[in-house]
């Protein structure tokens, strides 16, 4: 359980970090101010500010986010009547605005805010020390900091460094960079597996056993590597796919198999263990397929690309089948399904976990590119529409579209999570 939890946190953390770092890097290169780059969610544990960005580490080690200027409501931090503390430079220009009532600033100027503009003309005004006879107006530095209610210190977001102020191509690249990074991660992970294994494993699709898991049903029954299973409960099997299907159907049932070893055939009796795999109850005896290994440098170097492409095409085929053969929640998986898959992968070792991470990374990249509002793909579609129209989309309409997409995703996430809980735990 502990190994599974650690593996899950590491895999999920890497996937989110790589995805968000793609958005972060592209935004910075495009001239968009990234106000905060957070690892984790919830209460802040640690914060560090450099080059306009506040890097935070938060309590819950699941998820993360990139806050780009202009993509969140920057006005929420200040309200009329809000008591703040200002830090001024020698020219009496504001360099820091503190809205956190729990944090005191040395030599700060107390102010009750009456009005402000932190996007265009950069000023703030209010009653000094709460005295309504002392209305003060201050200029605000372009790179001034603001301490939010939870103590997070971020840079203000002037209009010239906001997301909407850069060109459409730069915004499109910023939105696409997250999924792109997920594909890069998959290529590296699959390539690493090939390097560690000293070559590329090529399935033979034969009925020959490659390895027998220690302590498994197969090991206890006396099965060995290089045995050929030629029959399962009077049903002939000629390849690995037929073998797997036959064993899957025999979960929890006494089964007789015929094994060919050194040109001699013998019968072995066993009972496949009944397990849950991807939400389905199947039989398992603990064997792997016989593979051959291509040790060439070319195969090792190209494996990351070829394997990633195979997963991409398989995922698109699966998405297509949802429309041609009908949609089912069992076709989708959320954090619960991911945890279950991580548990199975952790059982087989580090390479299996890396392989799962690569697969999930491709999955995350593809899913985020779907043209659904609130996902990266939906934002890219809006970027393309704006580029074709040669004028910005009405911000109010864009907000409505995004909120509809977000609501749809939240409802879908709840349904998928509940379905996963029923599939994997009941």
mmCIF file of N, CA and C in Angstrom, residues 86 109-114 124-138:
data_model
loop_
_atom_site.group_PDB
_atom_site.id
_atom_site.type_symbol
_atom_site.label_atom_id
_atom_site.label_comp_id
_atom_site.label_asym_id
_atom_site.label_seq_id
_atom_site.Cartn_x
_atom_site.Cartn_y
_atom_site.Cartn_z
ATOM 1 N N UNK A 86 0.777 49.656 2.423
ATOM 2 C CA UNK A 86 1.586 49.949 1.243
ATOM 3 C C UNK A 86 3.055 50.119 1.622
ATOM 4 N N UNK A 109 2.562 51.736 5.088
ATOM 5 C CA UNK A 109 1.590 52.817 5.221
ATOM 6 C C UNK A 109 0.176 52.233 5.199
ATOM 7 N N UNK A 110 -0.588 52.336 6.294
ATOM 8 C CA UNK A 110 -1.963 51.811 6.333
ATOM 9 C C UNK A 110 -2.879 52.637 5.427
ATOM 10 N N UNK A 111 -3.761 51.908 4.694
ATOM 11 C CA UNK A 111 -4.652 52.596 3.756
ATOM 12 C C UNK A 111 -5.967 51.816 3.660
ATOM 13 N N UNK A 112 -7.090 52.554 3.656
ATOM 14 C CA UNK A 112 -8.386 51.954 3.366
ATOM 15 C C UNK A 112 -8.673 52.248 1.893
ATOM 16 N N UNK A 113 -8.731 51.217 1.072
ATOM 17 C CA UNK A 113 -8.813 51.379 -0.379
ATOM 18 C C UNK A 113 -10.173 51.942 -0.788
ATOM 19 N N UNK A 114 -10.142 52.970 -1.632
ATOM 20 C CA UNK A 114 -11.379 53.518 -2.201
ATOM 21 C C UNK A 114 -11.471 53.255 -3.705
ATOM 22 N N UNK A 124 -3.327 53.556 -7.076
ATOM 23 C CA UNK A 124 -4.225 53.144 -6.006
ATOM 24 C C UNK A 124 -4.463 54.344 -5.110
ATOM 25 N N UNK A 125 -5.686 54.457 -4.591
ATOM 26 C CA UNK A 125 -5.961 55.562 -3.696
ATOM 27 C C UNK A 125 -6.855 55.110 -2.551
ATOM 28 N N UNK A 126 -6.828 55.860 -1.477
ATOM 29 C CA UNK A 126 -7.636 55.514 -0.314
ATOM 30 C C UNK A 126 -7.364 56.452 0.842
ATOM 31 N N UNK A 127 -7.942 56.111 1.974
ATOM 32 C CA UNK A 127 -7.808 56.956 3.171
ATOM 33 C C UNK A 127 -6.622 56.484 3.997
ATOM 34 N N UNK A 128 -5.630 57.366 4.144
ATOM 35 C CA UNK A 128 -4.442 57.037 4.929
ATOM 36 C C UNK A 128 -4.822 56.909 6.402
ATOM 37 N N UNK A 129 -4.420 55.790 7.006
ATOM 38 C CA UNK A 129 -4.718 55.506 8.418
ATOM 39 C C UNK A 129 -6.230 55.490 8.702
ATOM 40 N N UNK A 130 -7.037 55.298 7.646
ATOM 41 C CA UNK A 130 -8.482 55.245 7.831
ATOM 42 C C UNK A 130 -9.140 56.594 8.027
ATOM 43 N N UNK A 131 -8.366 57.667 7.900
ATOM 44 C CA UNK A 131 -8.876 59.025 8.110
ATOM 45 C C UNK A 131 -9.489 59.537 6.809
ATOM 46 N N UNK A 132 -10.807 59.725 6.775
ATOM 47 C CA UNK A 132 -11.488 60.136 5.556
ATOM 48 C C UNK A 132 -11.137 61.558 5.130
ATOM 49 N N UNK A 133 -10.411 62.274 5.963
ATOM 50 C CA UNK A 133 -9.948 63.607 5.564
ATOM 51 C C UNK A 133 -8.606 63.538 4.849
ATOM 52 N N UNK A 134 -8.040 62.350 4.786
ATOM 53 C CA UNK A 134 -6.722 62.205 4.155
ATOM 54 C C UNK A 134 -6.802 61.213 2.984
ATOM 55 N N UNK A 135 -7.473 61.615 1.899
ATOM 56 C CA UNK A 135 -7.533 60.798 0.696
ATOM 57 C C UNK A 135 -6.219 60.925 -0.062
ATOM 58 N N UNK A 136 -5.523 59.823 -0.234
ATOM 59 C CA UNK A 136 -4.212 59.829 -0.893
ATOM 60 C C UNK A 136 -4.274 59.048 -2.202
ATOM 61 N N UNK A 137 -3.499 59.509 -3.160
ATOM 62 C CA UNK A 137 -3.407 58.871 -4.479
ATOM 63 C C UNK A 137 -1.942 58.509 -4.722
ATOM 64 N N UNK A 138 -1.665 57.246 -5.023
ATOM 65 C CA UNK A 138 -0.290 56.789 -5.218
ATOM 66 C C UNK A 138 -0.126 56.103 -6.577
#
